[in-house]
Amino acid sequence: MLLHFDDEAGFAARLAHAAGLPACPIARHRFPDGELKLTLPAPLPARTVLLRSLAQPNEKLVELLLAARTARELGARELVLVAPYLAYMRQDTAFATGEAVSQRIVGRLLADLFDAVITVDPHLHRITRLDEAVPVRRAIAQSAAPLLGELIGRERPGALLVGPDAESAPWVEAAAAAAARVAGRPMQAVVCRKQRRGDREVQIELPAVALDGRAAVLVDDMASTARTLAQAARALLAGGATQVSVAVTHALFVDDALVALSAAGVREIWSTDTVLHPSNRISVAPLVAEALGGLR
């Protein structure tokens, strides 16, 4: 059975169809003081999947705590978390004395609640495997980069694929390979150099590449404030690119991020449905269903 919350009913329906699972909503009531009451269907099958994407994660982590413990009481012996976007992965070390290493703490919490975790393009820095962050029996990280690449190959054949920083290189290269297969022609991939000076202040240096007369697509795993993407778009247009589009897995786009991208000259924004957003063009439900099938 696939359990989900009402605000993710659309993704739940796509995943249920792809995985061949019945989907059942979790009823949620908010008391006047803000506390939550959840009601799950009962009884639950021995193998139960809980869907919760963790954009704006703080309250959702409480929901997971309540739902997972209750699911165990209702008969779930194997409990799988599907978190298309997995939060709290960026803080993987203490950069100053006293800082909480949230990746380690939240990862341990999820491991205490679930037997397996499935996510898409987790934002990992100094580690390479998801189970290093979330020490569950099975930790599966799927990548949406090929799906983004296929879209780019259809929409912008021959475009230059650009990663805004060195960390984006794996996504850009995987996307370029998929784009080339769809477009039937080589698709070049490059990455910029980034110097971050704060949450909203970055400096971008373009690689040495010919831009005149070429469209460019910025490819990354996530966009939050989008300041890095905006700076990269300005640099590309100033360097001679005819147009710049953006393709990301996780469309967080907080506060005025979309305004910043528009002001920078970005033409189109494409994203997957790991986070519900008007820019969603690709569903990762088949990827997640494939991972669920591998757990059987």
PDB file of C-alpha atoms in Angstrom:
ATOM      1  CA  MET A   1       0.000   0.000   0.000  1.00  0.00           C
ATOM      2  CA  LEU A   2       1.109   3.549  -0.747  1.00  0.00           C
ATOM      3  CA  LEU A   3       0.283   6.083   1.979  1.00  0.00           C
ATOM      4  CA  HIS A   4       0.332   9.766   1.130  1.00  0.00           C
ATOM      5  CA  PHE A   5      -0.846  13.179   2.292  1.00  0.00           C
ATOM      6  CA  ASP A   6      -3.542  15.157   0.488  1.00  0.00           C
ATOM      7  CA  ASP A   7      -1.157  17.819  -0.852  1.00  0.00           C
ATOM      8  CA  GLU A   8       0.772  15.132  -2.776  1.00  0.00           C
ATOM      9  CA  ALA A   9      -2.243  13.309  -4.219  1.00  0.00           C
ATOM     10  CA  GLY A  10      -1.158  13.998  -7.813  1.00  0.00           C
ATOM     11  CA  PHE A  11       2.286  12.454  -7.450  1.00  0.00           C
ATOM     12  CA  ALA A  12       0.815   9.631  -5.369  1.00  0.00           C
ATOM     13  CA  ALA A  13      -1.584   8.755  -8.194  1.00  0.00           C
ATOM     14  CA  ARG A  14       1.241   8.683 -10.745  1.00  0.00           C
ATOM     15  CA  LEU A  15       3.430   6.560  -8.486  1.00  0.00           C
ATOM     16  CA  ALA A  16       0.607   4.190  -7.571  1.00  0.00           C
ATOM     17  CA  HIS A  17      -0.129   3.642 -11.268  1.00  0.00           C
ATOM     18  CA  ALA A  18       3.529   3.088 -12.157  1.00  0.00           C
ATOM     19  CA  ALA A  19       4.189   0.748  -9.224  1.00  0.00           C
ATOM     20  CA  GLY A  20       0.872  -1.101  -9.258  1.00  0.00           C
ATOM     21  CA  LEU A  21       0.038  -0.174  -5.677  1.00  0.00           C
ATOM     22  CA  PRO A  22      -3.223   0.974  -4.085  1.00  0.00           C
ATOM     23  CA  ALA A  23      -2.910   4.555  -2.804  1.00  0.00           C
ATOM     24  CA  CYS A  24      -4.532   5.600   0.466  1.00  0.00           C
ATOM     25  CA  PRO A  25      -4.488   9.094   1.995  1.00  0.00           C
ATOM     26  CA  ILE A  26      -3.503   9.896   5.555  1.00  0.00           C
ATOM     27  CA  ALA A  27      -6.101  12.131   7.208  1.00  0.00           C
ATOM     28  CA  ARG A  28      -4.572  15.183   8.862  1.00  0.00           C
ATOM     29  CA  HIS A  29      -6.185  17.460  11.453  1.00  0.00           C
ATOM     30  CA  ARG A  30      -4.594  20.584  12.893  1.00  0.00           C
ATOM     31  CA  PHE A  31      -5.584  21.627  16.398  1.00  0.00           C
ATOM     32  CA  PRO A  32      -5.944  25.346  17.185  1.00  0.00           C
ATOM     33  CA  ASP A  33      -2.529  25.384  18.875  1.00  0.00           C
ATOM     34  CA  GLY A  34      -0.858  23.969  15.755  1.00  0.00           C
ATOM     35  CA  GLU A  35      -0.437  20.361  16.869  1.00  0.00           C
ATOM     36  CA  LEU A  36      -1.226  17.655  14.308  1.00  0.00           C
ATOM     37  CA  LYS A  37      -3.415  14.568  14.518  1.00  0.00           C
ATOM     38  CA  LEU A  38      -2.932  11.933  11.826  1.00  0.00           C
ATOM     39  CA  THR A  39      -5.262   9.040  11.025  1.00  0.00           C
ATOM     40  CA  LEU A  40      -3.951   6.143   8.935  1.00  0.00           C
ATOM     41  CA  PRO A  41      -5.987   3.389   7.289  1.00  0.00           C
ATOM     42  CA  ALA A  42      -6.097   0.210   9.354  1.00  0.00           C
ATOM     43  CA  PRO A  43      -4.943  -2.459   9.263  1.00  0.00           C
ATOM     44  CA  LEU A  44      -1.869  -1.914   7.096  1.00  0.00           C
ATOM     45  CA  PRO A  45      -0.179  -4.556   4.939  1.00  0.00           C
ATOM     46  CA  ALA A  46       3.157  -5.921   6.064  1.00  0.00           C
ATOM     47  CA  ARG A  47       4.908  -3.945   3.305  1.00  0.00           C
ATOM     48  CA  THR A  48       3.873  -0.304   3.343  1.00  0.00           C
ATOM     49  CA  VAL A  49       5.246   2.656   1.404  1.00  0.00           C
ATOM     50  CA  LEU A  50       4.982   6.200   2.764  1.00  0.00           C
ATOM     51  CA  LEU A  51       5.326   9.104   0.331  1.00  0.00           C
ATOM     52  CA  ARG A  52       6.506  12.490   1.601  1.00  0.00           C
ATOM     53  CA  SER A  53       8.660  14.897  -0.375  1.00  0.00           C
ATOM     54  CA  LEU A  54      10.553  17.082   2.084  1.00  0.00           C
ATOM     55  CA  ALA A  55      10.517  20.586   0.654  1.00  0.00           C
ATOM     56  CA  GLN A  56       9.729  22.966   3.556  1.00  0.00           C
ATOM     57  CA  PRO A  57      10.670  20.010   5.758  1.00  0.00           C
ATOM     58  CA  ASN A  58      10.309  20.936   9.403  1.00  0.00           C
ATOM     59  CA  GLU A  59       6.635  20.114   9.958  1.00  0.00           C
ATOM     60  CA  LYS A  60       6.858  17.211   7.506  1.00  0.00           C
ATOM     61  CA  LEU A  61       9.520  15.539   9.652  1.00  0.00           C
ATOM     62  CA  VAL A  62       7.045  15.569  12.550  1.00  0.00           C
ATOM     63  CA  GLU A  63       4.457  14.040  10.210  1.00  0.00           C
ATOM     64  CA  LEU A  64       6.910  11.263   9.331  1.00  0.00           C
ATOM     65  CA  LEU A  65       7.585  10.579  13.001  1.00  0.00           C
ATOM     66  CA  LEU A  66       3.880  10.285  13.804  1.00  0.00           C
ATOM     67  CA  ALA A  67       2.974   8.343  10.659  1.00  0.00           C
ATOM     68  CA  ALA A  68       5.853   5.856  10.790  1.00  0.00           C
ATOM     69  CA  ARG A  69       5.370   4.937  14.448  1.00  0.00           C
ATOM     70  CA  THR A  70       1.623   4.531  13.896  1.00  0.00           C
ATOM     71  CA  ALA A  71       2.163   2.438  10.746  1.00  0.00           C
ATOM     72  CA  ARG A  72       4.247  -0.008  12.768  1.00  0.00           C
ATOM     73  CA  GLU A  73       1.447  -0.345  15.315  1.00  0.00           C
ATOM     74  CA  LEU A  74      -1.045  -1.002  12.501  1.00  0.00           C
ATOM     75  CA  GLY A  75       0.878  -3.918  11.017  1.00  0.00           C
ATOM     76  CA  ALA A  76       3.609  -2.505   8.759  1.00  0.00           C
ATOM     77  CA  ARG A  77       6.683  -4.691   9.237  1.00  0.00           C
ATOM     78  CA  GLU A  78       8.614  -3.350   6.228  1.00  0.00           C
ATOM     79  CA  LEU A  79       8.221   0.413   5.962  1.00  0.00           C
ATOM     80  CA  VAL A  80       9.631   2.268   2.957  1.00  0.00           C
ATOM     81  CA  LEU A  81       9.975   6.042   2.757  1.00  0.00           C
ATOM     82  CA  VAL A  82       9.720   7.628  -0.677  1.00  0.00           C
ATOM     83  CA  ALA A  83      11.071  11.171  -0.355  1.00  0.00           C
ATOM     84  CA  PRO A  84      11.513  12.464  -3.928  1.00  0.00           C
ATOM     85  CA  TYR A  85      13.241  15.493  -2.417  1.00  0.00           C
ATOM     86  CA  LEU A  86      15.285  14.694   0.686  1.00  0.00           C
ATOM     87  CA  ALA A  87      15.971  17.678   2.933  1.00  0.00           C
ATOM     88  CA  TYR A  88      18.806  18.464   5.366  1.00  0.00           C
ATOM     89  CA  MET A  89      21.514  16.840   3.236  1.00  0.00           C
ATOM     90  CA  ARG A  90      23.677  19.936   2.608  1.00  0.00           C
ATOM     91  CA  GLN A  91      24.996  20.382   6.175  1.00  0.00           C
ATOM     92  CA  ASP A  92      27.236  17.313   6.264  1.00  0.00           C
ATOM     93  CA  THR A  93      29.973  18.645   8.533  1.00  0.00           C
ATOM     94  CA  ALA A  94      30.465  21.273  11.248  1.00  0.00           C
ATOM     95  CA  PHE A  95      32.136  24.314   9.712  1.00  0.00           C
ATOM     96  CA  ALA A  96      32.309  26.081  13.074  1.00  0.00           C
ATOM     97  CA  THR A  97      32.286  24.978  16.690  1.00  0.00           C
ATOM     98  CA  GLY A  98      28.782  24.206  17.897  1.00  0.00           C
ATOM     99  CA  GLU A  99      27.131  23.715  14.495  1.00  0.00           C
ATOM    100  CA  ALA A 100      24.663  20.841  14.252  1.00  0.00           C
ATOM    101  CA  VAL A 101      25.486  18.366  11.478  1.00  0.00           C
ATOM    102  CA  SER A 102      21.908  18.104  10.262  1.00  0.00           C
ATOM    103  CA  GLN A 103      22.587  15.461   7.606  1.00  0.00           C
ATOM    104  CA  ARG A 104      23.807  13.033  10.259  1.00  0.00           C
ATOM    105  CA  ILE A 105      20.984  13.835  12.695  1.00  0.00           C
ATOM    106  CA  VAL A 106      18.096  13.728  10.232  1.00  0.00           C
ATOM    107  CA  GLY A 107      19.571  10.706   8.473  1.00  0.00           C
ATOM    108  CA  ARG A 108      19.692   8.812  11.757  1.00  0.00           C
ATOM    109  CA  LEU A 109      16.093   9.831  12.541  1.00  0.00           C
ATOM    110  CA  LEU A 110      14.887   8.454   9.210  1.00  0.00           C
ATOM    111  CA  ALA A 111      16.897   5.265   9.703  1.00  0.00           C
ATOM    112  CA  ASP A 112      15.201   4.744  13.067  1.00  0.00           C
ATOM    113  CA  LEU A 113      11.766   5.085  11.439  1.00  0.00           C
ATOM    114  CA  PHE A 114      12.122   3.262   8.105  1.00  0.00           C
ATOM    115  CA  ASP A 115      13.635   0.096   6.669  1.00  0.00           C
ATOM    116  CA  ALA A 116      14.389   1.645   3.285  1.00  0.00           C
ATOM    117  CA  VAL A 117      14.552   5.128   1.779  1.00  0.00           C
ATOM    118  CA  ILE A 118      14.158   6.058  -1.889  1.00  0.00           C
ATOM    119  CA  THR A 119      14.973   9.532  -3.150  1.00  0.00           C
ATOM    120  CA  VAL A 120      16.033  11.387  -6.300  1.00  0.00           C
ATOM    121  CA  ASP A 121      19.266  13.355  -6.742  1.00  0.00           C
ATOM    122  CA  PRO A 122      20.095  13.881  -3.048  1.00  0.00           C
ATOM    123  CA  HIS A 123      22.268  16.942  -2.431  1.00  0.00           C
ATOM    124  CA  LEU A 124      25.401  15.152  -1.219  1.00  0.00           C
ATOM    125  CA  HIS A 125      28.792  16.893  -1.002  1.00  0.00           C
ATOM    126  CA  ARG A 126      31.552  15.065   0.848  1.00  0.00           C
ATOM    127  CA  ILE A 127      29.997  11.605   0.613  1.00  0.00           C
ATOM    128  CA  THR A 128      29.150   9.514  -2.427  1.00  0.00           C
ATOM    129  CA  ARG A 129      26.506   7.065  -1.184  1.00  0.00           C
ATOM    130  CA  LEU A 130      23.109   7.788   0.312  1.00  0.00           C
ATOM    131  CA  ASP A 131      23.499   5.100   2.985  1.00  0.00           C
ATOM    132  CA  GLU A 132      26.383   7.108   4.444  1.00  0.00           C
ATOM    133  CA  ALA A 133      23.845   9.838   5.237  1.00  0.00           C
ATOM    134  CA  VAL A 134      20.797   7.653   5.928  1.00  0.00           C
ATOM    135  CA  PRO A 135      22.018   4.343   7.404  1.00  0.00           C
ATOM    136  CA  VAL A 136      19.017   2.158   6.506  1.00  0.00           C
ATOM    137  CA  ARG A 137      19.092  -1.389   5.167  1.00  0.00           C
ATOM    138  CA  ARG A 138      18.363  -0.141   1.648  1.00  0.00           C
ATOM    139  CA  ALA A 139      19.071   3.470   0.624  1.00  0.00           C
ATOM    140  CA  ILE A 140      18.349   4.122  -3.051  1.00  0.00           C
ATOM    141  CA  ALA A 141      19.168   7.350  -4.878  1.00  0.00           C
ATOM    142  CA  GLN A 142      17.824   7.633  -8.418  1.00  0.00           C
ATOM    143  CA  SER A 143      18.956  10.385 -10.794  1.00  0.00           C
ATOM    144  CA  ALA A 144      16.669  12.528 -12.933  1.00  0.00           C
ATOM    145  CA  ALA A 145      19.579  13.920 -14.987  1.00  0.00           C
ATOM    146  CA  PRO A 146      18.914  11.612 -17.968  1.00  0.00           C
ATOM    147  CA  LEU A 147      15.239  12.619 -17.946  1.00  0.00           C
ATOM    148  CA  LEU A 148      16.215  16.296 -17.964  1.00  0.00           C
ATOM    149  CA  GLY A 149      18.673  15.555 -20.759  1.00  0.00           C
ATOM    150  CA  GLU A 150      16.013  13.892 -22.883  1.00  0.00           C
ATOM    151  CA  LEU A 151      13.823  16.971 -22.506  1.00  0.00           C
ATOM    152  CA  ILE A 152      16.720  19.242 -23.452  1.00  0.00           C
ATOM    153  CA  GLY A 153      17.486  17.072 -26.482  1.00  0.00           C
ATOM    154  CA  ARG A 154      13.922  17.562 -27.694  1.00  0.00           C
ATOM    155  CA  GLU A 155      13.560  21.241 -26.826  1.00  0.00           C
ATOM    156  CA  ARG A 156      17.102  22.565 -27.458  1.00  0.00           C
ATOM    157  CA  PRO A 157      19.020  20.198 -29.784  1.00  0.00           C
ATOM    158  CA  GLY A 158      22.586  21.440 -30.163  1.00  0.00           C
ATOM    159  CA  ALA A 159      22.463  23.630 -27.052  1.00  0.00           C
ATOM    160  CA  LEU A 160      25.426  23.988 -24.706  1.00  0.00           C
ATOM    161  CA  LEU A 161      24.689  22.341 -21.341  1.00  0.00           C
ATOM    162  CA  VAL A 162      26.196  24.292 -18.462  1.00  0.00           C
ATOM    163  CA  GLY A 163      26.625  23.402 -14.806  1.00  0.00           C
ATOM    164  CA  PRO A 164      26.708  26.464 -12.524  1.00  0.00           C
ATOM    165  CA  ASP A 165      29.493  24.981 -10.352  1.00  0.00           C
ATOM    166  CA  ALA A 166      31.854  22.018 -10.117  1.00  0.00           C
ATOM    167  CA  GLU A 167      29.402  20.049  -7.945  1.00  0.00           C
ATOM    168  CA  SER A 168      26.901  20.026 -10.817  1.00  0.00           C
ATOM    169  CA  ALA A 169      29.313  18.251 -13.195  1.00  0.00           C
ATOM    170  CA  PRO A 170      27.827  14.736 -12.778  1.00  0.00           C
ATOM    171  CA  TRP A 171      24.290  15.955 -13.556  1.00  0.00           C
ATOM    172  CA  VAL A 172      25.426  17.996 -16.560  1.00  0.00           C
ATOM    173  CA  GLU A 173      27.447  15.145 -18.060  1.00  0.00           C
ATOM    174  CA  ALA A 174      24.639  12.612 -17.578  1.00  0.00           C
ATOM    175  CA  ALA A 175      22.094  15.045 -19.007  1.00  0.00           C
ATOM    176  CA  ALA A 176      24.312  15.785 -22.012  1.00  0.00           C
ATOM    177  CA  ALA A 177      24.683  12.091 -22.830  1.00  0.00           C
ATOM    178  CA  ALA A 178      20.907  11.599 -22.744  1.00  0.00           C
ATOM    179  CA  ALA A 179      20.310  14.788 -24.739  1.00  0.00           C
ATOM    180  CA  ALA A 180      22.717  13.626 -27.442  1.00  0.00           C
ATOM    181  CA  ARG A 181      20.851  10.334 -27.822  1.00  0.00           C
ATOM    182  CA  VAL A 182      17.537  12.126 -28.304  1.00  0.00           C
ATOM    183  CA  ALA A 183      18.890  14.927 -30.501  1.00  0.00           C
ATOM    184  CA  GLY A 184      20.975  12.566 -32.612  1.00  0.00           C
ATOM    185  CA  ARG A 185      23.967  14.871 -32.366  1.00  0.00           C
ATOM    186  CA  PRO A 186      26.732  15.625 -29.836  1.00  0.00           C
ATOM    187  CA  MET A 187      25.769  17.868 -26.921  1.00  0.00           C
ATOM    188  CA  GLN A 188      28.628  19.684 -25.196  1.00  0.00           C
ATOM    189  CA  ALA A 189      28.705  19.951 -21.399  1.00  0.00           C
ATOM    190  CA  VAL A 190      30.806  22.418 -19.357  1.00  0.00           C
ATOM    191  CA  VAL A 191      30.805  23.741 -15.791  1.00  0.00           C
ATOM    192  CA  CYS A 192      31.404  27.179 -14.297  1.00  0.00           C
ATOM    193  CA  ARG A 193      33.526  28.125 -11.321  1.00  0.00           C
ATOM    194  CA  LYS A 194      31.601  29.505  -8.341  1.00  0.00           C
ATOM    195  CA  GLN A 195      32.668  31.486  -5.316  1.00  0.00           C
ATOM    196  CA  ARG A 196      29.929  31.716  -2.682  1.00  0.00           C
ATOM    197  CA  ARG A 197      29.940  34.725  -0.343  1.00  0.00           C
ATOM    198  CA  GLY A 198      26.608  34.084   1.368  1.00  0.00           C
ATOM    199  CA  ASP A 199      23.194  32.454   0.917  1.00  0.00           C
ATOM    200  CA  ARG A 200      22.272  34.958  -1.810  1.00  0.00           C
ATOM    201  CA  GLU A 201      25.603  36.274  -3.049  1.00  0.00           C
ATOM    202  CA  VAL A 202      27.755  34.327  -5.517  1.00  0.00           C
ATOM    203  CA  GLN A 203      30.342  35.059  -8.180  1.00  0.00           C
ATOM    204  CA  ILE A 204      30.402  32.979 -11.380  1.00  0.00           C
ATOM    205  CA  GLU A 205      33.282  32.492 -13.816  1.00  0.00           C
ATOM    206  CA  LEU A 206      32.475  30.912 -17.197  1.00  0.00           C
ATOM    207  CA  PRO A 207      34.710  28.249 -18.732  1.00  0.00           C
ATOM    208  CA  ALA A 208      36.573  29.042 -21.941  1.00  0.00           C
ATOM    209  CA  VAL A 209      33.989  28.015 -24.538  1.00  0.00           C
ATOM    210  CA  ALA A 210      32.569  29.543 -27.728  1.00  0.00           C
ATOM    211  CA  LEU A 211      29.076  30.910 -27.079  1.00  0.00           C
ATOM    212  CA  ASP A 212      28.280  33.068 -30.119  1.00  0.00           C
ATOM    213  CA  GLY A 213      25.064  31.947 -31.754  1.00  0.00           C
ATOM    214  CA  ARG A 214      24.425  29.089 -29.319  1.00  0.00           C
ATOM    215  CA  ALA A 215      21.578  28.430 -26.938  1.00  0.00           C
ATOM    216  CA  ALA A 216      22.578  27.389 -23.417  1.00  0.00           C
ATOM    217  CA  VAL A 217      20.785  25.333 -20.784  1.00  0.00           C
ATOM    218  CA  LEU A 218      21.818  25.527 -17.129  1.00  0.00           C
ATOM    219  CA  VAL A 219      21.478  22.115 -15.479  1.00  0.00           C
ATOM    220  CA  ASP A 220      21.578  21.431 -11.739  1.00  0.00           C
ATOM    221  CA  ASP A 221      20.133  19.147  -9.098  1.00  0.00           C
ATOM    222  CA  MET A 222      18.266  21.898  -7.234  1.00  0.00           C
ATOM    223  CA  ALA A 223      17.381  25.582  -7.281  1.00  0.00           C
ATOM    224  CA  SER A 224      16.593  27.380  -4.014  1.00  0.00           C
ATOM    225  CA  THR A 225      17.256  31.129  -4.101  1.00  0.00           C
ATOM    226  CA  ALA A 226      18.413  30.665  -7.749  1.00  0.00           C
ATOM    227  CA  ARG A 227      21.099  33.334  -7.343  1.00  0.00           C
ATOM    228  CA  THR A 228      23.775  31.010  -8.717  1.00  0.00           C
ATOM    229  CA  LEU A 229      21.666  30.204 -11.774  1.00  0.00           C
ATOM    230  CA  ALA A 230      20.812  33.879 -12.294  1.00  0.00           C
ATOM    231  CA  GLN A 231      24.456  34.935 -12.199  1.00  0.00           C
ATOM    232  CA  ALA A 232      25.394  32.135 -14.589  1.00  0.00           C
ATOM    233  CA  ALA A 233      22.605  33.146 -16.977  1.00  0.00           C
ATOM    234  CA  ARG A 234      23.803  36.759 -17.035  1.00  0.00           C
ATOM    235  CA  ALA A 235      27.351  35.641 -17.743  1.00  0.00           C
ATOM    236  CA  LEU A 236      26.247  33.348 -20.561  1.00  0.00           C
ATOM    237  CA  LEU A 237      24.155  36.027 -22.256  1.00  0.00           C
ATOM    238  CA  ALA A 238      26.932  38.580 -21.853  1.00  0.00           C
ATOM    239  CA  GLY A 239      29.336  36.058 -23.385  1.00  0.00           C
ATOM    240  CA  GLY A 240      27.249  35.670 -26.527  1.00  0.00           C
ATOM    241  CA  ALA A 241      24.638  32.987 -25.840  1.00  0.00           C
ATOM    242  CA  THR A 242      21.458  33.567 -27.836  1.00  0.00           C
ATOM    243  CA  GLN A 243      19.199  32.330 -25.032  1.00  0.00           C
ATOM    244  CA  VAL A 244      19.421  30.621 -21.655  1.00  0.00           C
ATOM    245  CA  SER A 245      17.025  28.091 -20.139  1.00  0.00           C
ATOM    246  CA  VAL A 246      17.174  26.252 -16.814  1.00  0.00           C
ATOM    247  CA  ALA A 247      16.610  22.535 -16.110  1.00  0.00           C
ATOM    248  CA  VAL A 248      16.653  21.335 -12.483  1.00  0.00           C
ATOM    249  CA  THR A 249      15.551  18.261 -10.589  1.00  0.00           C
ATOM    250  CA  HIS A 250      14.247  19.995  -7.451  1.00  0.00           C
ATOM    251  CA  ALA A 251      12.292  23.213  -8.036  1.00  0.00           C
ATOM    252  CA  LEU A 252      12.451  24.769  -4.562  1.00  0.00           C
ATOM    253  CA  PHE A 253      12.532  28.372  -5.869  1.00  0.00           C
ATOM    254  CA  VAL A 254      12.094  30.223  -2.573  1.00  0.00           C
ATOM    255  CA  ASP A 255      11.047  33.865  -2.147  1.00  0.00           C
ATOM    256  CA  ASP A 256      11.860  35.926  -5.279  1.00  0.00           C
ATOM    257  CA  ALA A 257      13.893  33.228  -7.051  1.00  0.00           C
ATOM    258  CA  LEU A 258      11.723  33.245 -10.178  1.00  0.00           C
ATOM    259  CA  VAL A 259      11.872  37.043 -10.362  1.00  0.00           C
ATOM    260  CA  ALA A 260      15.662  36.856 -10.173  1.00  0.00           C
ATOM    261  CA  LEU A 261      15.815  34.327 -13.011  1.00  0.00           C
ATOM    262  CA  SER A 262      13.492  36.372 -15.179  1.00  0.00           C
ATOM    263  CA  ALA A 263      15.515  39.523 -14.537  1.00  0.00           C
ATOM    264  CA  ALA A 264      18.667  37.612 -15.520  1.00  0.00           C
ATOM    265  CA  GLY A 265      17.155  36.793 -18.905  1.00  0.00           C
ATOM    266  CA  VAL A 266      16.234  33.133 -18.430  1.00  0.00           C
ATOM    267  CA  ARG A 267      13.763  32.125 -21.117  1.00  0.00           C
ATOM    268  CA  GLU A 268      12.280  28.873 -19.782  1.00  0.00           C
ATOM    269  CA  ILE A 269      12.468  26.787 -16.608  1.00  0.00           C
ATOM    270  CA  TRP A 270      11.966  23.024 -16.635  1.00  0.00           C
ATOM    271  CA  SER A 271      11.844  20.815 -13.548  1.00  0.00           C
ATOM    272  CA  THR A 272      10.745  17.400 -12.344  1.00  0.00           C
ATOM    273  CA  ASP A 273       7.833  16.790  -9.998  1.00  0.00           C
ATOM    274  CA  THR A 274       9.950  15.910  -6.946  1.00  0.00           C
ATOM    275  CA  VAL A 275       8.693  19.273  -5.644  1.00  0.00           C
ATOM    276  CA  LEU A 276       5.298  20.531  -6.818  1.00  0.00           C
ATOM    277  CA  HIS A 277       5.865  23.666  -8.917  1.00  0.00           C
ATOM    278  CA  PRO A 278       4.412  25.302 -12.062  1.00  0.00           C
ATOM    279  CA  SER A 279       7.689  24.557 -13.894  1.00  0.00           C
ATOM    280  CA  ASN A 280       7.227  20.769 -13.557  1.00  0.00           C
ATOM    281  CA  ARG A 281       7.600  19.111 -16.967  1.00  0.00           C
ATOM    282  CA  ILE A 282       8.853  15.616 -16.095  1.00  0.00           C
ATOM    283  CA  SER A 283       7.569  13.008 -13.634  1.00  0.00           C
ATOM    284  CA  VAL A 284      10.034  10.900 -11.665  1.00  0.00           C
ATOM    285  CA  ALA A 285       7.262   8.483 -10.651  1.00  0.00           C
ATOM    286  CA  PRO A 286       8.538   5.778 -13.080  1.00  0.00           C
ATOM    287  CA  LEU A 287      12.047   6.106 -11.581  1.00  0.00           C
ATOM    288  CA  VAL A 288      10.684   5.673  -8.064  1.00  0.00           C
ATOM    289  CA  ALA A 289       8.472   2.771  -9.141  1.00  0.00           C
ATOM    290  CA  GLU A 290      11.521   1.077 -10.620  1.00  0.00           C
ATOM    291  CA  ALA A 291      13.348   1.446  -7.303  1.00  0.00           C
ATOM    292  CA  LEU A 292      10.352   0.081  -5.399  1.00  0.00           C
ATOM    293  CA  GLY A 293      10.288  -2.937  -7.695  1.00  0.00           C
ATOM    294  CA  GLY A 294      13.934  -3.581  -6.886  1.00  0.00           C
ATOM    295  CA  LEU A 295      13.125  -3.867  -3.173  1.00  0.00           C
ATOM    296  CA  ARG A 296      10.837  -6.865  -3.666  1.00  0.00           C
TER     297      ARG A 296
END
